[in-house]
Structure formats: structure tokens, C-alpha cells
Amino acid sequence: MATNESVPLRVFSLNCWGLRYISKNREERMVMLGDKLSRENHDIVLLQELWSETDFLYLKKTLSSTHLHSYHFKSGVIGSGLAVFSRYRILDVFFYRFSVNGYPYMIHHGDWFGGKAVGMVQMKINGLMAHVYVTHLHAEYCRERDVYLPHRVVQAWELQQFIRHTSRGADLVIVGGDFNTHPQDLGCRLVRAYTGLRDSYSETDAFDGCEDGLTLIAKNPYISAKELGPFEKGIRIDYILFKGSKCVGVKCESLSITQGSCPGSAIPLSDHEALNAQLLLLPTDPNSQKGEPESSEENTGKLAELVDLLTEARTEVKVGVHGAERQRHRAARTGAMGVALLLLELAMAAVPWLVPGSSAAATQPFPRGSFCLLGALCFCLLLLAALLWLFHSDELKALRSADDHMRLAAASLLEQLRARTPTPTTHAADEDGPANQDAGSTSKED
Amino acid sequence: MATNESVPLRVFSLNCWGLRYISKNREERMVMLGDKLSRENHDIVLLQELWSETDFLYLKKTLSSTHLHSYHFKSGVIGSGLAVFSRYRILDVFFYRFSVNGYPYMIHHGDWFGGKAVGMVQMKINGLMAHVYVTHLHAEYCRERDVYLPHRVVQAWELQQFIRHTSRGADLVIVGGDFNTHPQDLGCRLVRAYTGLRDSYSETDAFDGCEDGLTLIAKNPYISAKELGPFEKGIRIDYILFKGSKCVGVKCESLSITQGSCPGSAIPLSDHEALNAQLLLLPTDPNSQKGEPESSEENTGKLAELVDLLTEARTEVKVGVHGAERQRHRAARTGAMGVALLLLELAMAAVPWLVPGSSAAATQPFPRGSFCLLGALCFCLLLLAALLWLFHSDELKALRSADDHMRLAAASLLEQLRARTPTPTTHAADEDGPANQDAGSTSKED
């Protein structure tokens, strides 16, 4: 049962860069990570890009005395890369794989092969039900011409949906991970505005780390200046977010972020920096009225902000829809070309048979080698076109689904705004749907 | 706001068999369905296999005066086929695509091409928050040698997870759809035992329909005797399930299921029969103690039943894992054969260059046609093997993920059972996790 004593909770999050054969010094870094985690003994450890099962099992073994409970989320071809280690018993888990996640033919980027997703674990912390989420969104390879932006926006949309719909009844919500979006980017704003989660960097009482809370920094020897582009010092794309409930208030006492190479070692833990947040849980009486209720104007302002966010998000998703349509058309054209070539070849083969009074074999005017090559080319073209058509049809359905959903959400918000206009008292909220309950960034869910 | 008056709620569910170019009399049946729905004016209509966007838009237009609100869930290559029409405003939606869903190369079965899933819509019915789910699981083509059983079990597992995790806070839960599992089948038992949902057929006060509530019947002219196998009269695979909460009791006043051809028409609505449940919502005071609390023995019995179910489910999933491993090995072997053939061909091509003192072109001993054909064959083999390897790796990860999750759930249940043994009073339940809250088939969620 919950007591009224405040409870400290230490949360660690790191993108481990654990790609087999590709990530530099992987094994050495895993040993360093295991040592650090067992030494620092955080309550909850959220890891991303822990692709290798071997690495997970190594960490599980290393942390067997400090973190009894763990879960590795499996998905996609090479895995989701998401893992949780915890000092508290994991009671239940749930997992949502994002509906879009890059392209299989962009092999050099490789995001598609990892089934990017969000994983949730439930645990009881001093009698409080905590829902803890770990996630990793599609990487941004070129900020100026970011072809993955629609996918990342849809992922952020699905992330907020998953958190919102599965965190009802939670006393405490914690989200950690590599969002691959800057704090002011659309994806990050969508997640925060819709879930009401608070950013440990913005809210911390004490901070230790690089300026502006950067988590991908120029100082890190695995990071090249080219990767950071115009952001010379680095970027902030890794987060620990949190929120409480009527039963418990949460504050961030301190946040520390590593700054490249670890003390006593020539190499850092990863290409990303590790976040370590010290939260303080302050159990409250759920029946006591806490703070001032939000005024109607504040709430209306928040609804209007959500409508604007949705408009922005739908614009991006529409860009994605056009792109997918274009690619599907291209696949269809390639398929048509394959069919045309095949017909041409059949016509060529039929020529000798159509010339009367001649032996077909003797008068075949086309070299057999070219003939076979052409046939093989047709087959490959058709196969490739079919695969691309299938893939982009699926992508199109997923993007349109997100757009449909955003349209419904916008209509729901506008309805609420309309309902508010004639009666500017907070009473009107009673008949509102769940979107309203979830809308406010400081509202607490029960 | 909720009143204390009882509220009737009419729910309709039908697998429409709306596959373009393939389903017989599709357009005629859609007209019949539109007429029926606008005439009978149900509160909530849950449709499956409504694959065509045109059909959805037709129904939307036809029902525009009776069912103002609708949603079509998009997914996969041809869609999820799931749609909801409602007299109540749809406030929010969420969608979960199952992680496994058959095989793309089983084109004649085609389930893979529809992104099978579960969709949720939220609505307020007389001040009560209702979470309404529509779903469709993978078809069963051969009961004796059901290669899709592991996939269907995983889908049922994910379905119960989705319902459990997204229905917290709901006053009322309604699930309708084509489960493609008989009532006593593992999938159906998993969903019911884990969610506590009640079956409208088992619970109804009045029933009108075929014996045993069959929903795929021999009398239906679209159904062949071969499809039904040993079940001569038919099978029951479509369901409307429901449960209430502390705020509202639910009873099923009547359930009617169509029996083949519609009155006044030579053809039926679909190859499946339509379900029409009349529920009665009985709002209660959430603060009043209702009924006897479950005894410790009853609760322990239910936990033990869940453990048995999990053991059974894990056995099926393991069969799936072995199957996927075998297929992946096969793909790897095919790939190796492709590489071997390619090397052989390169060796053949290199022979003339290795023979000293001869002109390469002049002494090439292999016919160029066969050479090109062999090259094309190698390329196709390699491409095919790579695709199959990727697909089955993904399948393997999803199946292993389900197995991991079931293992964790079983451990959690055993822990609860152990905690119960020394203290046989209900008090021990206080410290239990959410699995316990969700475990009982008659326990109400808040």
C-alpha cells in the first residue's frame, strides 16, 4: 500500500549503439555499461539499440544481483533494440510496433530492419502503479531533406496514443528513449502536448551535463561533425519524461547527462549520452483538492494549441501520403514496363512461327543469349515492381490511417471548443470526451 | 452525466465477406446490408471484411441519417476490413495490428494481405464511457492440420492484451467480431479468461437463431459442406462479448442471429451470419458494495486456470517458433544454393581465361544461352531466399516475443498463487499486480 513518505526513484536511459559488426567497440562498451549500471544501481534502466540478444543476456547476468527483473522487446528482423532492467518486479508488459518505419531498400540506413516500437512495463513502486515506457523513433539522417519526417511524425502520433490509452489507471508514468527529434520538433511537441508528460531536463532542480541538455554531442569521439550539421555543439534527442497522478506528485530533483568519454576510460558508453534522472515521488491524498483548477481560458488555449499541432502534423502526413502514392505509381509503371518487355519478347519469339513456310528453329533471328537475358530482366522487373507495390500500398494505408485518426481528433477538439464558447464556465467539461481529459499538459489522469 | 435509468443498447456484428472481384453478389449484398441497418437502426454496428473503401463510403452515405458517426480502420495492403458505425459520437480511436498474420506466399488464402487487427472506438453512452472493439482473426482453413494455429493463438493473446490495457477506466466494454475460433478453442478461452468479457450467446435471456448459436452454417448458400468439415450443421466463430464495471451492470436481454437467406431475398447478407444483441445497461452507484466479494478459493482457482491456459498457449506458440525456424533454415539453404550456383558459374566463365595460350572468346565451351539462364536463376534464388529469410526472421521475433510475454505472465501468476498459499484470506490481494485485477472473469475494472 502507498505510504505518505516521499520515495526517490532513479531512472537511467541510454541509446547503447549496439549494432553487431557495425558499432565500434561494442563489446568493450557493454562491459563498461554493465559495470556502470551495477555500480550506480538505478531503480529503472531503459535501453535502446540493444539489438543483440547476447548483449542483453550479458547485461542480465551482470545485473543479476542489482536488477532482478528485466525484459527485452523482440520485433522486426533484428529486434526492436528496446530493453528494461528494473529493481522492481515487472508485473505485465505490452508492446506496440509502429505502423511505418522507413524503407527496406534503404539498407544503408537500416531502420526498417529493426522493428521500431514502444514497449511498456508495469511495476509497483512502494504501492504505486508505475507504467514505464521505452521507445526509439526513426533516425533523422538529413535535416534539410528529411524523407523520413512523415514516418517519424506518425510514430510520435502512435507513441502518444499508446501512452495515453495504456496509462489510464497508472499512478506514475515514466517514458525514456531516443525520440530522434529535437525538443521543439513536431514529434516531440505532439507527444508532450497530448500526454501531459513533463520533461526532466526542463523541470530538474539540479543539472549536470552539456549546455542545453545535449545528448548527441560533438565532444563524443563516435560523432562526426557532419552528423550534427549546423548544430555544432550537438543536439538533444534523448529524453526522460514523467508525470504523476491524483495519488502522487513527481518532481525531478536532479538530472545528469554524460559528456562523452567516461572517467577512467578512453571511450564513451555509446555515440549517444546517457541520462540519469533522480525523481522524487510525493504521495498525496487523492481525495484532497490540490491546487487551483484550470480556468476555462487556459483549457481553451490548450485545446486550440492541440488543434494547431494536429494541422501541422496532418500537413506532414499528407506529404508522406503523396510520397507513398508517387512510389506506388513508380512501382506500377515498372511493372507495366516488365509486362511490355515480356510481350515484346513473346512477339519476337513468335516471329519465325508466323512466317509461313520456314523452319522456326532455322530462322530464329535473335541470339539466344540476349533472349534469355531479356526474359530474366522481365522477371526481375516484375518481381521487384510487385514487392515495391505491396510495400508502398501498406505504407499508404498506414499513413492514411494516421491522417484519418488526426482528422477525427481535430473534429473532436473543435467540437469541444465550440461547446465551450457559449458557456465559459468549467462546468461544460463534464460532457466532454477523453481527448479533453488528456488534453491539458498538467491535468492528472485517474 | 450518468443517470440511474436503465439504457437499452443494440449491437450488430457481421463479417461482410466484402472482397472485391472474389466475393459473390458483393454489391447486391451491400445494398441489402445498408437497407437492413438503416431500417433496424442499431446503436453500434461492427463490421469485418469490409475491405473496399467504396463499400464503406456507400454504407456511410446510406446510414448518414441513422448512424452519424463511423470509422474505417486502414491497414495492410488491402485494409483491415474493420469498420464501425455508431449513433453515438466517436470520441477517440486506437488500432493495433497483430504481429503475425499468415504468410504472403499463401496467396490463395490471402489473410496476410489484409492487415488483421483490432480497432477500438470510444464513445459516451448516456454519460457512460464505452470502449467498443471490433476485430478479425486469421481464418482456419483446415482444422486437422491448422498451420495458422500458432499465429491465431498469438493474435488472441495480443487481442486480450490490447483490450485489457486500453479498457482501464471504461464503464462499459463491448467486443464484436469474427474470432475464427470455436467457443472451446484456446484463442477464445484466452480472450475471455483474461479480459473477463461475457459471451452474449451464453448470457442472453432470449435467443433466436440456429441451434448452438452457429454463425457459419450449412444452410447458407455461400457455404460448402467441405468448409465445415466434421461440423455438419455449422460452427460458431463470430461473437459479441461485453462487460460492465463498478458504475454499470450489463445484461443481454436478447440475441438474434440470422439463419442464411434474408426474408424477401434469395441470398443472405454474407457467408457469415449476422449477430444482433440487445444489451441493457443498468447504472449503479459505484460506492455501493455490490454482491459478495470473491472467496480466496475461487480466486485461486481462476489463477490456476489462467496458468493452465498459458501453458497450453505456450505449447502452440512453440510449435510456431519451430515452424518459423525451419522455414528460415530452408531460406538460408536456398540462399546458399544460389551462392554455390553463382560460384560454379563464375568458375565456368573463368575456365578459358585460366587455360594458357588460348583466346578466351574463341574457347568459351559453354553455350551463352544456358550461361545467362543459369545467372538469372541464381539471381532469382538469392532474391527469393533473402525475402523469405527476412520474413521468417520477423515472424520468429514476433512469436518469441509472445512466448517471452506468456512466460512473464505465467511467472507473475505463479507468484500470486505462492503469495496466496500461506495467507488464505482475501487481504493478500491488496499487494497484487494488475494481472490479478484482470484475472477474474467476473471481476469489474474501474
mmCIF file with all atom_site columns, C-alpha atoms in Angstrom, chain B residues 6-11 172 174 198-200 203-206 240 242-245 248-255 277-283 290 444:
data_model
loop_
_atom_site.group_PDB
_atom_site.id
_atom_site.type_symbol
_atom_site.label_atom_id
_atom_site.label_alt_id
_atom_site.label_comp_id
_atom_site.label_asym_id
_atom_site.label_entity_id
_atom_site.label_seq_id
_atom_site.pdbx_PDB_ins_code
_atom_site.Cartn_x
_atom_site.Cartn_y
_atom_site.Cartn_z
_atom_site.occupancy
_atom_site.B_iso_or_equiv
_atom_site.pdbx_formal_charge
_atom_site.auth_seq_id
_atom_site.auth_comp_id
_atom_site.auth_asym_id
_atom_site.auth_atom_id
_atom_site.pdbx_PDB_model_num
ATOM 1  C CA . SER B 1 6   ? -31.502 1.531   -17.470 1.00 0.00 ? 6   SER B CA 1
ATOM 2  C CA . VAL B 1 7   ? -30.410 2.072   -21.074 1.00 0.00 ? 7   VAL B CA 1
ATOM 3  C CA . PRO B 1 8   ? -31.045 -0.399  -23.908 1.00 0.00 ? 8   PRO B CA 1
ATOM 4  C CA . LEU B 1 9   ? -28.155 -0.785  -26.343 1.00 0.00 ? 9   LEU B CA 1
ATOM 5  C CA . ARG B 1 10  ? -28.428 -2.671  -29.613 1.00 0.00 ? 10  ARG B CA 1
ATOM 6  C CA . VAL B 1 11  ? -25.195 -4.015  -31.053 1.00 0.00 ? 11  VAL B CA 1
ATOM 7  C CA . LEU B 1 172 ? -18.557 -0.470  -20.481 1.00 0.00 ? 172 LEU B CA 1
ATOM 8  C CA . ILE B 1 174 ? -18.067 -4.294  -25.971 1.00 0.00 ? 174 ILE B CA 1
ATOM 9  C CA . ARG B 1 198 ? -19.035 -12.293 -21.090 1.00 0.00 ? 198 ARG B CA 1
ATOM 10 C CA . ASP B 1 199 ? -20.455 -14.026 -24.158 1.00 0.00 ? 199 ASP B CA 1
ATOM 11 C CA . SER B 1 200 ? -23.812 -12.639 -25.304 1.00 0.00 ? 200 SER B CA 1
ATOM 12 C CA . GLU B 1 203 ? -25.760 -14.982 -21.216 1.00 0.00 ? 203 GLU B CA 1
ATOM 13 C CA . THR B 1 204 ? -28.802 -13.957 -23.229 1.00 0.00 ? 204 THR B CA 1
ATOM 14 C CA . ASP B 1 205 ? -32.286 -14.169 -21.763 1.00 0.00 ? 205 ASP B CA 1
ATOM 15 C CA . ALA B 1 206 ? -33.868 -14.808 -25.169 1.00 0.00 ? 206 ALA B CA 1
ATOM 16 C CA . ILE B 1 240 ? -20.432 -10.199 -29.298 1.00 0.00 ? 240 ILE B CA 1
ATOM 17 C CA . PHE B 1 242 ? -19.373 -7.432  -23.166 1.00 0.00 ? 242 PHE B CA 1
ATOM 18 C CA . LYS B 1 243 ? -18.651 -6.428  -19.619 1.00 0.00 ? 243 LYS B CA 1
ATOM 19 C CA . GLY B 1 244 ? -19.680 -3.651  -17.286 1.00 0.00 ? 244 GLY B CA 1
ATOM 20 C CA . SER B 1 245 ? -17.892 -2.019  -14.370 1.00 0.00 ? 245 SER B CA 1
ATOM 21 C CA . VAL B 1 248 ? -22.811 -0.070  -14.654 1.00 0.00 ? 248 VAL B CA 1
ATOM 22 C CA . GLY B 1 249 ? -24.142 -3.596  -14.783 1.00 0.00 ? 249 GLY B CA 1
ATOM 23 C CA . VAL B 1 250 ? -24.845 -5.125  -18.203 1.00 0.00 ? 250 VAL B CA 1
ATOM 24 C CA . LYS B 1 251 ? -27.210 -7.906  -19.172 1.00 0.00 ? 251 LYS B CA 1
ATOM 25 C CA . CYS B 1 252 ? -28.041 -9.355  -22.556 1.00 0.00 ? 252 CYS B CA 1
ATOM 26 C CA . GLU B 1 253 ? -31.814 -9.225  -22.985 1.00 0.00 ? 253 GLU B CA 1
ATOM 27 C CA . SER B 1 254 ? -31.867 -10.933 -26.354 1.00 0.00 ? 254 SER B CA 1
ATOM 28 C CA . LEU B 1 255 ? -29.586 -12.186 -29.097 1.00 0.00 ? 255 LEU B CA 1
ATOM 29 C CA . ALA B 1 277 ? -27.561 -8.306  -29.364 1.00 0.00 ? 277 ALA B CA 1
ATOM 30 C CA . GLN B 1 278 ? -29.905 -6.232  -27.266 1.00 0.00 ? 278 GLN B CA 1
ATOM 31 C CA . LEU B 1 279 ? -27.990 -5.254  -24.140 1.00 0.00 ? 279 LEU B CA 1
ATOM 32 C CA . LEU B 1 280 ? -29.386 -3.468  -21.119 1.00 0.00 ? 280 LEU B CA 1
ATOM 33 C CA . LEU B 1 281 ? -27.143 -1.105  -19.183 1.00 0.00 ? 281 LEU B CA 1
ATOM 34 C CA . LEU B 1 282 ? -28.031 -0.829  -15.516 1.00 0.00 ? 282 LEU B CA 1
ATOM 35 C CA . PRO B 1 283 ? -26.173 2.106   -13.956 1.00 0.00 ? 283 PRO B CA 1
ATOM 36 C CA . LYS B 1 290 ? -22.372 -4.963  -4.820  1.00 0.00 ? 290 LYS B CA 1
ATOM 37 C CA . LYS B 1 444 ? -15.096 -5.459  -12.635 1.00 0.00 ? 444 LYS B CA 1
#
